[in-house]
Short mmCIF file of C-alpha atoms in Angstrom, two decimals:
data_model
loop_
_atom_site.label_atom_id
_atom_site.label_comp_id
_atom_site.label_asym_id
_atom_site.label_seq_id
_atom_site.Cartn_x
_atom_site.Cartn_y
_atom_site.Cartn_z
CA UNK A 1 -43.72 -35.77 30.51
CA UNK A 2 -41.11 -36.21 27.84
CA UNK A 3 -41.19 -39.27 25.63
CA UNK A 4 -40.52 -40.72 22.19
CA UNK A 5 -38.50 -38.83 19.53
CA UNK A 6 -39.09 -35.44 21.20
CA UNK A 7 -37.51 -36.74 24.39
CA UNK A 8 -34.52 -38.07 22.47
CA UNK A 9 -34.02 -34.69 20.75
CA UNK A 10 -34.14 -32.81 24.05
CA UNK A 11 -31.71 -35.21 25.66
CA UNK A 12 -29.46 -34.81 22.62
CA UNK A 13 -29.59 -31.04 23.02
CA UNK A 14 -28.55 -31.33 26.66
CA UNK A 15 -25.66 -33.61 25.70
CA UNK A 16 -24.53 -31.11 23.04
CA UNK A 17 -24.69 -28.25 25.55
CA UNK A 18 -22.57 -30.27 27.95
CA UNK A 19 -20.22 -31.07 25.06
CA UNK A 20 -19.75 -27.40 24.23
CA UNK A 21 -19.33 -26.44 27.88
CA UNK A 22 -16.74 -29.15 28.45
CA UNK A 23 -14.67 -27.91 25.52
CA UNK A 24 -14.71 -24.37 26.88
CA UNK A 25 -13.32 -21.38 25.07
CA UNK A 26 -9.71 -22.46 24.79
CA UNK A 27 -7.94 -24.50 22.12
CA UNK A 28 -9.59 -27.78 21.21
CA UNK A 29 -8.10 -30.85 22.84
CA UNK A 30 -7.63 -33.11 19.85
CA UNK A 31 -6.84 -36.09 22.06
CA UNK A 32 -10.40 -36.14 23.38
CA UNK A 33 -12.53 -39.21 22.71
CA UNK A 34 -15.66 -38.34 20.74
CA UNK A 35 -17.01 -41.86 20.43
CA UNK A 36 -19.76 -41.07 22.93
CA UNK A 37 -21.26 -38.40 20.71
CA UNK A 38 -23.46 -38.72 17.67
CA UNK A 39 -22.25 -37.52 14.27
CA UNK A 40 -24.87 -34.78 14.39
CA UNK A 41 -23.53 -33.50 17.70
CA UNK A 42 -19.95 -33.50 16.43
CA UNK A 43 -21.11 -31.77 13.26
CA UNK A 44 -22.84 -29.07 15.30
CA UNK A 45 -19.63 -28.59 17.26
CA UNK A 46 -17.73 -28.12 14.00
CA UNK A 47 -20.23 -25.50 12.87
CA UNK A 48 -19.90 -23.80 16.25
CA UNK A 49 -16.12 -23.56 15.80
CA UNK A 50 -16.69 -22.04 12.36
CA UNK A 51 -18.91 -19.33 13.84
CA UNK A 52 -16.10 -18.20 16.10
CA UNK A 53 -13.47 -18.30 13.36
CA UNK A 54 -11.61 -21.40 14.49
CA UNK A 55 -11.43 -23.01 11.09
CA UNK A 56 -8.73 -25.54 11.94
CA UNK A 57 -10.69 -26.77 14.95
CA UNK A 58 -13.86 -26.93 12.88
CA UNK A 59 -12.09 -29.02 10.25
CA UNK A 60 -10.84 -31.39 12.94
CA UNK A 61 -14.34 -32.02 14.25
CA UNK A 62 -15.59 -32.66 10.74
CA UNK A 63 -12.69 -35.05 10.14
CA UNK A 64 -13.61 -36.96 13.29
CA UNK A 65 -17.04 -37.65 11.83
CA UNK A 66 -15.36 -39.03 8.74
CA UNK A 67 -13.17 -41.24 10.95
CA UNK A 68 -15.82 -42.42 13.43
CA UNK A 69 -18.78 -42.72 11.06
CA UNK A 70 -17.18 -43.32 7.64
CA UNK A 71 -20.24 -44.75 5.90
CA UNK A 72 -22.86 -42.37 7.22
CA UNK A 73 -24.56 -39.51 5.43
CA UNK A 74 -22.98 -37.26 8.06
CA UNK A 75 -19.51 -38.32 6.90
CA UNK A 76 -20.31 -37.06 3.41
CA UNK A 77 -21.59 -33.73 4.74
CA UNK A 78 -18.63 -33.42 7.08
CA UNK A 79 -16.13 -34.04 4.28
CA UNK A 80 -17.34 -31.12 2.18
CA UNK A 81 -17.35 -28.99 5.34
CA UNK A 82 -13.74 -29.99 5.96
CA UNK A 83 -12.81 -28.65 2.55
CA UNK A 84 -14.76 -25.46 3.22
CA UNK A 85 -13.26 -24.96 6.70
CA UNK A 86 -9.70 -25.43 5.52
CA UNK A 87 -10.27 -23.05 2.62
CA UNK A 88 -11.78 -20.43 4.90
CA UNK A 89 -8.67 -20.74 7.07
CA UNK A 90 -6.43 -20.44 3.96
CA UNK A 91 -5.01 -23.91 4.48
CA UNK A 92 -5.18 -24.57 0.77
CA UNK A 93 -3.36 -27.93 0.55
CA UNK A 94 -5.66 -29.48 3.18
CA UNK A 95 -8.73 -27.93 1.55
CA UNK A 96 -7.66 -29.38 -1.79
CA UNK A 97 -7.06 -32.82 -0.26
CA UNK A 98 -10.50 -32.90 1.37
CA UNK A 99 -12.21 -31.66 -1.80
CA UNK A 100 -10.41 -34.28 -3.90
CA UNK A 101 -11.49 -37.05 -1.50
CA UNK A 102 -15.08 -35.89 -1.86
CA UNK A 103 -14.83 -36.01 -5.65
CA UNK A 104 -13.23 -39.46 -5.51
CA UNK A 105 -15.81 -40.88 -3.09
CA UNK A 106 -18.95 -39.11 -4.35
CA UNK A 107 -18.36 -38.15 -8.01
CA UNK A 108 -22.06 -38.07 -8.88
CA UNK A 109 -23.28 -36.35 -5.72
CA UNK A 110 -24.91 -32.93 -6.05
CA UNK A 111 -22.11 -31.38 -3.97
CA UNK A 112 -19.37 -32.76 -6.24
CA UNK A 113 -19.50 -29.57 -8.33
CA UNK A 114 -18.91 -27.50 -5.21
CA UNK A 115 -16.03 -29.77 -4.18
CA UNK A 116 -14.42 -29.28 -7.60
CA UNK A 117 -14.98 -25.53 -7.34
CA UNK A 118 -13.32 -25.46 -3.90
CA UNK A 119 -10.42 -27.43 -5.33
CA UNK A 120 -10.04 -24.85 -8.10
CA UNK A 121 -10.24 -22.00 -5.59
CA UNK A 122 -7.43 -23.58 -3.58
CA UNK A 123 -5.19 -22.69 -6.53
CA UNK A 124 -6.95 -19.58 -7.76
CA UNK A 125 -6.89 -17.72 -4.44
CA UNK A 126 -3.09 -17.86 -4.42
CA UNK A 127 -2.43 -16.22 -7.79
CA UNK A 128 -3.31 -12.62 -7.00
CA UNK A 129 0.28 -11.44 -7.50
CA UNK A 130 1.71 -11.38 -11.01
CA UNK A 131 5.19 -12.19 -9.77
CA UNK A 132 4.21 -15.48 -8.12
CA UNK A 133 4.85 -18.96 -9.48
CA UNK A 134 2.68 -19.35 -12.56
CA UNK A 135 2.36 -23.09 -11.95
CA UNK A 136 -0.50 -22.23 -9.60
CA UNK A 137 -2.23 -20.33 -12.39
CA UNK A 138 -1.99 -23.29 -14.76
CA UNK A 139 -3.37 -25.61 -12.08
CA UNK A 140 -6.20 -23.17 -11.36
CA UNK A 141 -7.06 -23.04 -15.06
CA UNK A 142 -7.17 -26.83 -15.31
CA UNK A 143 -9.36 -27.17 -12.20
CA UNK A 144 -11.69 -24.37 -13.31
CA UNK A 145 -12.00 -25.94 -16.74
CA UNK A 146 -13.12 -29.16 -15.05
CA UNK A 147 -15.90 -27.28 -13.26
CA UNK A 148 -17.02 -25.73 -16.54
CA UNK A 149 -16.88 -28.93 -18.60
CA UNK A 150 -17.96 -31.58 -16.09
CA UNK A 151 -20.58 -29.52 -14.23
CA UNK A 152 -21.85 -27.07 -16.89
CA UNK A 153 -25.33 -26.84 -15.38
CA UNK A 154 -24.21 -26.23 -11.82
CA UNK A 155 -24.37 -22.87 -10.09
CA UNK A 156 -20.56 -22.87 -10.02
CA UNK A 157 -20.06 -22.99 -13.79
CA UNK A 158 -20.58 -19.25 -14.32
CA UNK A 159 -18.23 -18.04 -11.53
CA UNK A 160 -15.73 -20.65 -12.73
CA UNK A 161 -15.86 -19.13 -16.24
CA UNK A 162 -15.27 -15.65 -14.85
CA UNK A 163 -12.33 -16.83 -12.78
CA UNK A 164 -10.96 -18.79 -15.73
CA UNK A 165 -10.87 -15.59 -17.81
CA UNK A 166 -9.16 -13.71 -14.99
CA UNK A 167 -6.57 -16.45 -14.50
CA UNK A 168 -5.95 -16.55 -18.26
CA UNK A 169 -5.48 -12.78 -18.23
CA UNK A 170 -3.07 -13.24 -15.33
CA UNK A 171 -0.81 -15.49 -17.43
CA UNK A 172 -0.76 -12.88 -20.18
CA UNK A 173 0.15 -10.23 -17.60
CA UNK A 174 3.12 -12.33 -16.55
CA UNK A 175 4.35 -12.58 -20.13
CA UNK A 176 3.98 -8.82 -20.49
CA UNK A 177 5.90 -8.19 -17.29
CA UNK A 178 8.84 -10.30 -18.48
CA UNK A 179 8.67 -8.79 -21.96
CA UNK A 180 8.82 -5.24 -20.58
CA UNK A 181 11.80 -6.23 -18.44
CA UNK A 182 13.69 -7.43 -21.53
CA UNK A 183 12.67 -4.29 -23.39
CA UNK A 184 14.10 -2.08 -20.63
CA UNK A 185 17.32 -4.11 -20.73
CA UNK A 186 17.44 -3.63 -24.52
CA UNK A 187 17.23 -7.40 -25.05
CA UNK A 188 14.87 -6.86 -27.94
CA UNK A 189 14.83 -10.39 -29.38
CA UNK A 190 13.91 -11.86 -26.00
CA UNK A 191 11.25 -9.18 -25.57
CA UNK A 192 9.63 -9.93 -28.93
CA UNK A 193 9.38 -13.62 -27.99
CA UNK A 194 7.32 -12.74 -24.91
CA UNK A 195 5.05 -10.28 -26.69
CA UNK A 196 4.55 -12.76 -29.52
CA UNK A 197 3.23 -15.31 -26.99
CA UNK A 198 0.63 -12.78 -25.85
CA UNK A 199 -0.49 -11.98 -29.40
CA UNK A 200 -0.65 -15.60 -30.50
CA UNK A 201 -1.82 -17.42 -27.36
CA UNK A 202 -3.58 -14.77 -25.27
CA UNK A 203 -5.26 -12.64 -27.94
CA UNK A 204 -8.57 -12.58 -26.06
CA UNK A 205 -7.06 -10.92 -22.99
CA UNK A 206 -6.76 -7.24 -22.13
CA UNK A 207 -3.03 -7.21 -22.90
CA UNK A 208 -3.07 -7.76 -26.66
CA UNK A 209 -3.09 -4.10 -27.67
CA UNK A 210 -0.08 -3.27 -25.52
CA UNK A 211 1.73 -6.39 -26.73
CA UNK A 212 1.32 -5.23 -30.34
CA UNK A 213 2.64 -1.77 -29.47
CA UNK A 214 5.63 -3.29 -27.65
CA UNK A 215 6.31 -5.36 -30.75
CA UNK A 216 6.39 -2.15 -32.78
CA UNK A 217 8.94 -0.72 -30.32
CA UNK A 218 11.08 -3.86 -30.23
CA UNK A 219 11.07 -4.48 -33.99
CA UNK A 220 11.95 -0.86 -34.73
CA UNK A 221 14.89 -1.18 -32.33
CA UNK A 222 15.99 -4.32 -34.19
CA UNK A 223 15.62 -2.59 -37.57
CA UNK A 224 12.86 -4.97 -38.64
CA UNK A 225 10.56 -2.39 -40.15
CA UNK A 226 8.29 -4.83 -42.02
CA UNK A 227 7.34 -6.55 -38.76
CA UNK A 228 6.95 -3.21 -36.97
CA UNK A 229 4.62 -1.83 -39.65
CA UNK A 230 2.55 -5.01 -39.71
CA UNK A 231 2.19 -5.00 -35.92
CA UNK A 232 1.04 -1.39 -36.21
CA UNK A 233 -1.45 -2.34 -38.92
CA UNK A 234 -2.97 -5.09 -36.74
CA UNK A 235 -3.15 -2.64 -33.86
CA UNK A 236 -4.91 -0.08 -36.05
CA UNK A 237 -7.37 -2.63 -37.37
CA UNK A 238 -8.40 -3.99 -33.98
CA UNK A 239 -7.62 -1.23 -31.47
CA UNK A 240 -7.67 2.08 -33.33
CA UNK A 241 -9.24 3.88 -30.38
CA UNK A 242 -6.58 2.78 -27.91
CA UNK A 243 -3.67 4.75 -26.55
CA UNK A 244 -1.35 1.99 -27.78
CA UNK A 245 -2.41 2.62 -31.37
CA UNK A 246 -1.73 6.34 -30.96
CA UNK A 247 1.76 5.64 -29.57
CA UNK A 248 2.60 3.19 -32.36
CA UNK A 249 1.28 5.61 -34.98
CA UNK A 250 3.63 8.32 -33.71
CA UNK A 251 6.63 5.97 -33.61
CA UNK A 252 6.13 4.69 -37.14
CA UNK A 253 5.15 7.91 -38.88
CA UNK A 254 8.06 9.73 -37.23
CA UNK A 255 10.31 7.40 -39.24
CA UNK A 256 8.33 7.84 -42.44
CA UNK A 257 6.75 4.41 -42.08
CA UNK A 258 3.14 3.41 -42.57
CA UNK A 259 0.92 1.12 -40.53
CA UNK A 260 0.42 -1.56 -43.16
CA UNK A 261 1.03 -5.23 -43.79
CA UNK A 262 4.50 -5.78 -45.20
CA UNK A 263 6.53 -8.87 -45.93
CA UNK A 264 5.64 -12.47 -45.20
CA UNK A 265 6.23 -12.97 -41.50
CA UNK A 266 4.19 -14.38 -38.61
CA UNK A 267 2.50 -11.01 -38.10
CA UNK A 268 1.49 -10.87 -41.75
CA UNK A 269 -0.38 -14.15 -41.32
CA UNK A 270 -2.23 -12.74 -38.31
CA UNK A 271 -3.02 -9.55 -40.23
CA UNK A 272 -4.59 -11.50 -43.08
CA UNK A 273 -6.61 -13.56 -40.65
CA UNK A 274 -7.83 -10.51 -38.76
CA UNK A 275 -8.88 -8.70 -41.93
CA UNK A 276 -10.87 -11.81 -42.91
CA UNK A 277 -12.51 -11.81 -39.49
CA UNK A 278 -10.89 -15.05 -38.31
CA UNK A 279 -8.83 -13.46 -35.55
CA UNK A 280 -10.08 -11.76 -32.40
#
């Protein structure tokens, strides 16, 4: 004989099985009325859709919990699962919207850090190509910084830091790409502006050594030998074992120039700072 809570759970399981069977294997009918089902049953259906890769359908079921049971604990769980489902399906705007709602509604909840991390990923996962709009990279950096600063003790702080560094490096790569383009077109002044940005604003990235070498090339082409020699001196001080130092050394010495600080330009200021240990 079945009775009490055990009986209720078994009956609930039968209802869920009927629910799944009624929905079948085809596309989800989003006009269906789910008011007869509990939030747990709808949640299980959403998880079921996730297991078979139907992320949009899963997100819809989770959204129905939010609509039908807005003040329940299931609504909170379903909201973070909406964000996850949309992200898994690469629907980044919807994932971001769901994650932002979670942060707005439950800012102190233990899952708020994950919601912020998902929000950041909604930008970050779209910046894998250097040629893409860099606005996404800036937005990713801002969202990742929020994870790091607001949730420093969460499990997402460390991966957020790693992704922040990669996104920062990505911005430097974009500046280098544009700078190289100007260099090829012999637009040397425009090229130096781009490489200067890398040296001044992105000096902790992997592109600084090349940027200094490209400055040597560009300044030599412009006849600005003081700047070229100083760029070479900075390169030698910080990256003497790099291929870029070797290339700059050959360029400068071939013209009878030395890799040393000369003049009183923006590179000279950086050279003095680096020698004093205040740079890099």
